[in-house]
CSV table of C-alpha atoms (C1' of nucleotides) in Angstrom, one decimal:
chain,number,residue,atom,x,y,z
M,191,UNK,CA,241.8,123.3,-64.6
M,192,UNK,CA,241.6,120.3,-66.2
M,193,UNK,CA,238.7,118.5,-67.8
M,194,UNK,CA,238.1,116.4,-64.2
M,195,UNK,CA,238.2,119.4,-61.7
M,196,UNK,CA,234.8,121.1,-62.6
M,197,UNK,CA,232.5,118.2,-63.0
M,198,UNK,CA,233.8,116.7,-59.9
M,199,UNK,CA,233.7,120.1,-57.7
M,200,UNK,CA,229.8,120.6,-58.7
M,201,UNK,CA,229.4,117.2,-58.3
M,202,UNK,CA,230.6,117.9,-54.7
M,203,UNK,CA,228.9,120.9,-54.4
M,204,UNK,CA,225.9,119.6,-55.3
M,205,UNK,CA,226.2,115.9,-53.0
M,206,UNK,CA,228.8,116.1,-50.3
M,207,UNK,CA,227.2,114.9,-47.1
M,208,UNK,CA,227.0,117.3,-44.0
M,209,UNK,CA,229.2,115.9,-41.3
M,210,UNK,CA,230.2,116.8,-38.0
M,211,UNK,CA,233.7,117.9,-38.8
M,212,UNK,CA,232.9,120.1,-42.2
M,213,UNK,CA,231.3,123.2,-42.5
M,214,UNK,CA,232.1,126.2,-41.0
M,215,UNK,CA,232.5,125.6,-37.7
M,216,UNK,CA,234.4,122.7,-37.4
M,217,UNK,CA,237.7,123.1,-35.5
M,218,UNK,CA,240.9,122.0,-36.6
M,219,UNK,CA,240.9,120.2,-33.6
M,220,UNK,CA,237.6,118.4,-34.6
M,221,UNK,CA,238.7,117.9,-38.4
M,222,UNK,CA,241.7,115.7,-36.6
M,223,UNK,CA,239.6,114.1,-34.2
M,224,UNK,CA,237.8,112.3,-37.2
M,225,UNK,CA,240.9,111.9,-39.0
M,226,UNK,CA,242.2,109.6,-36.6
M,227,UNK,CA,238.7,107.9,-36.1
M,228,UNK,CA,238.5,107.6,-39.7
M,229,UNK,CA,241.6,105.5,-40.2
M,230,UNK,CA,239.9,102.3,-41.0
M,231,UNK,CA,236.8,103.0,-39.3
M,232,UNK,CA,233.3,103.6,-41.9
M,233,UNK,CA,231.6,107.5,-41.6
M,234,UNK,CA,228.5,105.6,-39.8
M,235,UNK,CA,230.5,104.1,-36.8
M,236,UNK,CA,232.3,107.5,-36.2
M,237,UNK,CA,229.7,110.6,-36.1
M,238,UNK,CA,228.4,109.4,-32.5
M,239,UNK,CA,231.9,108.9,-30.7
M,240,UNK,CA,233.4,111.9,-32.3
M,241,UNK,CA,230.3,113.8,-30.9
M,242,UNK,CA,231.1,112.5,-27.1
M,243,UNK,CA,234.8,113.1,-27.6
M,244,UNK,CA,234.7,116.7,-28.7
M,245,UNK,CA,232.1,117.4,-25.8
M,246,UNK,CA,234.3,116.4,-23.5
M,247,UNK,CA,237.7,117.9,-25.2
M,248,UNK,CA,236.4,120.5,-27.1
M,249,UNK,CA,240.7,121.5,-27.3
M,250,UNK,CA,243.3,119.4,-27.3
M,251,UNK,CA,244.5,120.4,-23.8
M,252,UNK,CA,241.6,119.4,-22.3
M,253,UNK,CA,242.6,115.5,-23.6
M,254,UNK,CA,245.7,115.7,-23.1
M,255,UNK,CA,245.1,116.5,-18.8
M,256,UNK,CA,243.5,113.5,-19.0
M,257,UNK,CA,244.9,109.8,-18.6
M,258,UNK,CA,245.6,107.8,-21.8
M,259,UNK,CA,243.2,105.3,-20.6
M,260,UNK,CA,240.2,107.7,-20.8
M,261,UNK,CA,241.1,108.0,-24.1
M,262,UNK,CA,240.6,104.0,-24.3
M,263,UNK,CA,237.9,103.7,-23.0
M,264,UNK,CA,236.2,106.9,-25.0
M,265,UNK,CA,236.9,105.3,-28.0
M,266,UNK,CA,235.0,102.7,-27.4
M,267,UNK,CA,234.6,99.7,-30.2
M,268,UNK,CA,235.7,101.9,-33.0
M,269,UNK,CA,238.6,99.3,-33.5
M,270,UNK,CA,242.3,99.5,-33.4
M,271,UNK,CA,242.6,101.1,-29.8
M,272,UNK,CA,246.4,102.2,-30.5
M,273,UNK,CA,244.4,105.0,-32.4
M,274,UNK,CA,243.2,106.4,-29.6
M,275,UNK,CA,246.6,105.9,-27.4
M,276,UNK,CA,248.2,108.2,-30.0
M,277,UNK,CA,245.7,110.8,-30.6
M,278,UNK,CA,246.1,111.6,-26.8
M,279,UNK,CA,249.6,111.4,-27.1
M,280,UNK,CA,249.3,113.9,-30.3
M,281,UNK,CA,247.2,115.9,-27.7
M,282,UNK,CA,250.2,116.0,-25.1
M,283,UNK,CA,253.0,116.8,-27.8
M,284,UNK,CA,250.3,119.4,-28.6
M,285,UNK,CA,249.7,121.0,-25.7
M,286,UNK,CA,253.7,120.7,-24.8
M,287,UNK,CA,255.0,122.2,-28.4
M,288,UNK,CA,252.7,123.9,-30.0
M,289,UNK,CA,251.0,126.0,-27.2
M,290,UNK,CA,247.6,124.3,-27.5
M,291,UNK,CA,246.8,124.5,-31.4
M,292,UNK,CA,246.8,122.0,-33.7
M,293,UNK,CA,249.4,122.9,-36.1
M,294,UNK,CA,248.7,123.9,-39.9
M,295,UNK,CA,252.8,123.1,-40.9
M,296,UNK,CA,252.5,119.5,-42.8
M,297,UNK,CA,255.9,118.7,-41.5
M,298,UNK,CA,254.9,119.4,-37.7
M,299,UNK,CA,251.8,117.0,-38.5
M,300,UNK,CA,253.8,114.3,-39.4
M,301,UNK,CA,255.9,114.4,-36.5
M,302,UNK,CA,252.6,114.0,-34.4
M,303,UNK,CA,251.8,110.4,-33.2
M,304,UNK,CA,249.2,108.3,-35.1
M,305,UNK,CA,249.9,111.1,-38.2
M,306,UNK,CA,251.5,109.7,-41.3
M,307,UNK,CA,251.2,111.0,-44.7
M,308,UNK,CA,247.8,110.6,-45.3
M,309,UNK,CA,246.4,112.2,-42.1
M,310,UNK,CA,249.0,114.8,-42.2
M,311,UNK,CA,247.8,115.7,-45.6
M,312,UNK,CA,244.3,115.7,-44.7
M,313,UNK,CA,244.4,117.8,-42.1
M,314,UNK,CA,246.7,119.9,-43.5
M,315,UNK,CA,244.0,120.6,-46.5
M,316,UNK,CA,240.6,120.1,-44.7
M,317,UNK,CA,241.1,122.4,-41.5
M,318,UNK,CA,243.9,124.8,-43.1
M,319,UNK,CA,242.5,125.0,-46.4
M,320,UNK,CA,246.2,124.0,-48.1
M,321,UNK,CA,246.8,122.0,-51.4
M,322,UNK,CA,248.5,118.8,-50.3
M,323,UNK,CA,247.9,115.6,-52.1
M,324,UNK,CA,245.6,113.8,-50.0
M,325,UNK,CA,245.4,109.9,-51.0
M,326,UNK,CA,243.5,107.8,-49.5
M,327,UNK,CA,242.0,104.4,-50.4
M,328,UNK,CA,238.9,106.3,-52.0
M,329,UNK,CA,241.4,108.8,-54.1
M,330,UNK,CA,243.4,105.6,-55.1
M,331,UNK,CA,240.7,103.6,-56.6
M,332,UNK,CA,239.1,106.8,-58.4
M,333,UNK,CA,242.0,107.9,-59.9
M,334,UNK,CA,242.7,104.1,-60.8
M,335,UNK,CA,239.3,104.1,-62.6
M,336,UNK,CA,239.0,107.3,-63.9
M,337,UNK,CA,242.9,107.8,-64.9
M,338,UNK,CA,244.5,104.5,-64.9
M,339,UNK,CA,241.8,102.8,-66.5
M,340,UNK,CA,242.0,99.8,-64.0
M,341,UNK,CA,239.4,98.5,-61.2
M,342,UNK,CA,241.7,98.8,-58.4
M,343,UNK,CA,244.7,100.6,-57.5
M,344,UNK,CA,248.1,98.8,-57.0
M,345,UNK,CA,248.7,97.5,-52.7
M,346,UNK,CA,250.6,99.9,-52.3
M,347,UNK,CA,251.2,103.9,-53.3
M,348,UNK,CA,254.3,103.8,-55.6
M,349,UNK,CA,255.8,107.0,-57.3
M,350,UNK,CA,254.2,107.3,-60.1
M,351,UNK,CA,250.7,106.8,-58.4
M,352,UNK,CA,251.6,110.2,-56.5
M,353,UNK,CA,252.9,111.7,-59.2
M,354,UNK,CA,249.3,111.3,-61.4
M,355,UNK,CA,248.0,112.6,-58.1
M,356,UNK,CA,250.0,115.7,-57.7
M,357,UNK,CA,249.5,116.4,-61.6
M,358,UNK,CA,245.9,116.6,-61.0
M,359,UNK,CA,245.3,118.4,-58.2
M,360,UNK,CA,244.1,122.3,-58.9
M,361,UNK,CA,246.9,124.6,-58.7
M,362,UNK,CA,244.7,127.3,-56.4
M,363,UNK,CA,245.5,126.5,-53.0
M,364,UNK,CA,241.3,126.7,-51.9
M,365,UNK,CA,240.4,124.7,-54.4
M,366,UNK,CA,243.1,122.1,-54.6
M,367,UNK,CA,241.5,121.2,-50.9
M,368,UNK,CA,238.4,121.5,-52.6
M,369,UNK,CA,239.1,119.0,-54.9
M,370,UNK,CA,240.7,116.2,-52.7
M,371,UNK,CA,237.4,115.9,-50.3
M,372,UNK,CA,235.6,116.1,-53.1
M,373,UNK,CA,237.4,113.2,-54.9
M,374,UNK,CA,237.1,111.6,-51.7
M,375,UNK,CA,233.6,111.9,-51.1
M,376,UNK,CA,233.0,110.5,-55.1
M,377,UNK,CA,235.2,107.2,-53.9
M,378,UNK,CA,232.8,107.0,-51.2
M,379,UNK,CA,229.5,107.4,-52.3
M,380,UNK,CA,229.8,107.3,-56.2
M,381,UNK,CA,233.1,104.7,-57.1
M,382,UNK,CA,232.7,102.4,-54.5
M,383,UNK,CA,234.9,99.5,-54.3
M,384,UNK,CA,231.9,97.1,-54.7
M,385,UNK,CA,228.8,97.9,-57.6
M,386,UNK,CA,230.2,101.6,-58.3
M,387,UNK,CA,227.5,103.6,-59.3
M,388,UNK,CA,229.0,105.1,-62.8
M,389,UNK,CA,225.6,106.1,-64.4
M,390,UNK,CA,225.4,108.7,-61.4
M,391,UNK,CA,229.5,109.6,-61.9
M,392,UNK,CA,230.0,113.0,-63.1
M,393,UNK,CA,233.3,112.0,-65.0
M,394,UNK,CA,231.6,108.6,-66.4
M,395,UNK,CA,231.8,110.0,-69.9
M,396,UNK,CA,236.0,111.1,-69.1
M,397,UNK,CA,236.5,107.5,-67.5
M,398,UNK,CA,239.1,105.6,-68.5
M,399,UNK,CA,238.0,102.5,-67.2
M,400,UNK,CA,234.4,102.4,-68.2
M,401,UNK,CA,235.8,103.7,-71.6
M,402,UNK,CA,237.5,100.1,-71.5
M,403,UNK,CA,234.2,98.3,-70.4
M,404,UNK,CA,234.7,97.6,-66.4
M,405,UNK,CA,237.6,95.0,-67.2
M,406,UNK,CA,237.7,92.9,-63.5
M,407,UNK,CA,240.9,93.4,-61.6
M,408,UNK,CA,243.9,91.8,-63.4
M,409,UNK,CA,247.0,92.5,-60.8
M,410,UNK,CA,248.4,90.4,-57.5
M,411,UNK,CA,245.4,89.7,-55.8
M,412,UNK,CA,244.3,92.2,-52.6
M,413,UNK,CA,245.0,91.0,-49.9
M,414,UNK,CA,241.8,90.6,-47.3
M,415,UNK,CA,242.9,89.7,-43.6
M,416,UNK,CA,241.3,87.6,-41.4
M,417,UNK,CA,240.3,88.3,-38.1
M,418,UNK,CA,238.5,84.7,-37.0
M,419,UNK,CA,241.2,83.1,-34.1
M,420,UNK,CA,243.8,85.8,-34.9
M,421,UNK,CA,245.5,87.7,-31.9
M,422,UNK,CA,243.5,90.7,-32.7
M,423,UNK,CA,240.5,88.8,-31.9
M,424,UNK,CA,242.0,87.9,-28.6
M,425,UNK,CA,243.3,91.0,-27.8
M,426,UNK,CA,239.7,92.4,-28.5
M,427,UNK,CA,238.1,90.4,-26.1
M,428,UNK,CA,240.7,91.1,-23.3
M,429,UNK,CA,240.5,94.8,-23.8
M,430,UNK,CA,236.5,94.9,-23.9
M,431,UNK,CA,236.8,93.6,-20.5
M,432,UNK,CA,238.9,95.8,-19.0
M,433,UNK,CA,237.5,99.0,-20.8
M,434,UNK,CA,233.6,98.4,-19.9
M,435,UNK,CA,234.9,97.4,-15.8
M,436,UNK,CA,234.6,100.1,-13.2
M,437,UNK,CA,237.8,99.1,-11.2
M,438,UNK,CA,240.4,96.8,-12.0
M,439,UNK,CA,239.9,93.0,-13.3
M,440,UNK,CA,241.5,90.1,-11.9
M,441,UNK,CA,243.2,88.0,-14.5
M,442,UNK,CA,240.4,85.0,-14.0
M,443,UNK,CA,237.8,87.3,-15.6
M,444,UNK,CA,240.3,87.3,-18.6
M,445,UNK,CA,241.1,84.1,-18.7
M,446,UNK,CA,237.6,83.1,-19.6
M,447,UNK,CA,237.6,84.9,-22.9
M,448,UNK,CA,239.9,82.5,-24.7
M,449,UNK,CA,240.4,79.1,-24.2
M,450,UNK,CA,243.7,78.4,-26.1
M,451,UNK,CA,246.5,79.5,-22.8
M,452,UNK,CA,249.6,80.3,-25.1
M,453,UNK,CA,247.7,82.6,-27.3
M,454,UNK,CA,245.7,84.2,-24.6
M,455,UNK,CA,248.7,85.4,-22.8
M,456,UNK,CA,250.4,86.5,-25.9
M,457,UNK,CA,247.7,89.5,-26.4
M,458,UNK,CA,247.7,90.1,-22.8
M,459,UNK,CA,251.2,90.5,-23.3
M,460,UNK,CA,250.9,92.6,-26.3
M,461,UNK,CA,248.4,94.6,-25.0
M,462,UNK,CA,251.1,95.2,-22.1
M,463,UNK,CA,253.8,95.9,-24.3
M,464,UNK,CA,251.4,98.5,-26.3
M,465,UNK,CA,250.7,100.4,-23.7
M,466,UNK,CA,247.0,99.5,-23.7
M,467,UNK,CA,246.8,97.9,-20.6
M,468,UNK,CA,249.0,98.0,-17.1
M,469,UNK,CA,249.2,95.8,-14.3
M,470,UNK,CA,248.1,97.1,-11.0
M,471,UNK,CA,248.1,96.4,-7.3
M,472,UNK,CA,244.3,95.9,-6.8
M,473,UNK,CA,243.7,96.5,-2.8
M,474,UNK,CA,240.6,95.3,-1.1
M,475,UNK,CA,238.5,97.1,1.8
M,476,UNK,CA,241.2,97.3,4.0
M,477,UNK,CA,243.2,98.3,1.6
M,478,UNK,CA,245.6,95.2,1.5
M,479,UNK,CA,246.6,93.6,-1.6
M,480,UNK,CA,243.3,91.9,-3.0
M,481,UNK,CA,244.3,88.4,-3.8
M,482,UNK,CA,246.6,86.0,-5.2
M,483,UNK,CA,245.4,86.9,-8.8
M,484,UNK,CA,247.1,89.9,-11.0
M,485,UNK,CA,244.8,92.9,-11.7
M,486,UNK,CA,244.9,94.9,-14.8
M,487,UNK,CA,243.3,98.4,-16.1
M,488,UNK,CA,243.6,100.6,-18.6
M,489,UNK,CA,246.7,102.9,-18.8
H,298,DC,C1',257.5,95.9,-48.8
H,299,DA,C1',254.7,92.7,-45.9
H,300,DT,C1',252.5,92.2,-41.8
H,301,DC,C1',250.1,93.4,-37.8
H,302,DC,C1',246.7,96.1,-35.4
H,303,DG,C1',239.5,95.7,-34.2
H,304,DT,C1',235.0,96.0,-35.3
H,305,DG,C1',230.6,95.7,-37.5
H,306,DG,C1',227.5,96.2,-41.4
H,307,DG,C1',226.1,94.9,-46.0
H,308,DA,C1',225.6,91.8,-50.0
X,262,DT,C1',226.8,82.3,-43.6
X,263,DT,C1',230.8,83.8,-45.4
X,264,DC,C1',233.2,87.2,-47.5
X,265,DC,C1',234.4,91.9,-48.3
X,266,DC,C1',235.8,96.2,-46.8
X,267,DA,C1',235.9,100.8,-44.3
X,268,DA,C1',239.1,108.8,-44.6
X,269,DG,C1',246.0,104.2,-42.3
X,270,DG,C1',250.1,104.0,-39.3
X,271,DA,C1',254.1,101.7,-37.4
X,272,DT,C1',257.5,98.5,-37.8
DNA sequence: CATCCGTGGGA
DNA sequence: TTCCCAAGGAT
């Protein structure tokens, strides 16, 4: 134990939030469901969609008998569809190779689609109780503050940012998963990226950045991406379409949600190409080809 | 290693 | 209103 682990663990113990996928009964099953949600996605925007989707596949089988494009369309406007392509495909592998059960083997988690080292990790150490180092953006940017002495950690994880990491996690397996929610749950509630609450910080007086008086972030500036007439924009709009239609759309419905013609028919492209959409042959009432115009739906 | 991939809420 | 940013992954 060192002087971090128990003010943070009480701090936990004391103010973690109760969410769908802790506690008790949470399934593994459940704890990835919100992993994958959780990729970029806030707490807020996730609780209600994770409800609906482990109502309807409380087990990973019960996705994975399903089309992809259910899976699309359940995820609804959590952003970055792709996610929900791959958790279904994670469902299939699954189902296929690991006879219905969501592995506990970190390895076999990173083989899954949509799991790369952070969600393997997390999984790995919320639903199997395992010591991993789990780092996330809210790990990164207390252990930045609080060990590093900076405001914000570097853009990307370098070696010796895991190794400070793996030095302070808890040698006990329990509490070593313990202790990565818990710093998790201090980047999101307590050490915010924006106005960090430090008078209500259980490690304020152990901080090495408020020991050097809050100095403002000094390396390569972060880098904030735009979203304002960028493809993902397009490809937004295209997708809402098809995902809140009953039956196929003809392309003139989707060519009204973007004026500019080259860039319109790049994301419907892409969108192809991803796997997020298909073409189809929409038939009419007589069940002849219906039109001149393309139809699309979702995979 | 940089870039791309959605969406919405808060300051 | 604009800007920031939110439990990342794949290429």
């Amino acid at each position: 134990m060192n002087d971090l682990h128990r003010p943070v663990l009480e701090w936990y113990d004391e103010h973690a939030r109760e969410l769908p996928w802790r506690g008790l009964e949470a399934t593994p099953w459940s704890v990835m469901v919100s992993e994958f949600m959780l990729q970029q996605t806030p707490v807020a925007r996730v609780i209600p969609v994770h409800a609906a989707w482990l109502e309807r596949w409380p087990a990973p089988a019960d996705l994975a008998a399903e089309e992809p494009g259910e899976a699309v369309r359940m995820w609804g406007r959590l952003g970055y569809p792709r996610r929900a392509l791959r958790l279904h495909a994670a469902a299939v592998a699954i189902t296929e190779s690991h006879g219905g059960e969501v592995p506990s083997d970190h390895a076999e988690l990173l083989a899954l689609p949509g799991v790369g080292d952070y969600t393997a990790a997390a999984i790995a150490s919320f639903a199997f109780g395992q010591r991993h180092v789990v780092l996330d953006t809210n790990v990164r940017r207390v252990f930045a503050r609080a060990a590093s002495g900076v405001e914000f950690p570097a853009n990307s994880v370098n070696r010796a940012e895991r190794d400070l990491a793996a030095g302070l996690l808890p040698e006990d397996e329990a509490t070593a998963a313990t202790w990565s929610v818990a710093v998790m749950e201090l980047g999101a509630l307590v050490c915010t990226a924006k106005a960090p609450r430090c008078h209500s910080c259980p490690i304020e007086d152990r901080c090495a950045w408020v020991a050097e008086g809050r100095p403002a972030h000094a390396g390569p500036p972060r880098k904030v991406q735009g979203f304002a007439g960028t493809d993902r924009q397009v490809r937004g709009r295209l997708l809402s379409v098809v995902r809140e239609a009953d039956h196929a759309v003809a392309k003139p419905r989707l060519d009204v949600v973007w004026d500019e013609p080259v860039q319109r028919e790049r994301a419907l492209a892409s969108l192809l190409a991803d796997g997020l959409l298909v073409q189809v042959v929409a038939t009419g009432p007589d069940g002849l080809p219906d039109g001149d115009h393309p139809h699309y739906a979702l995979p």
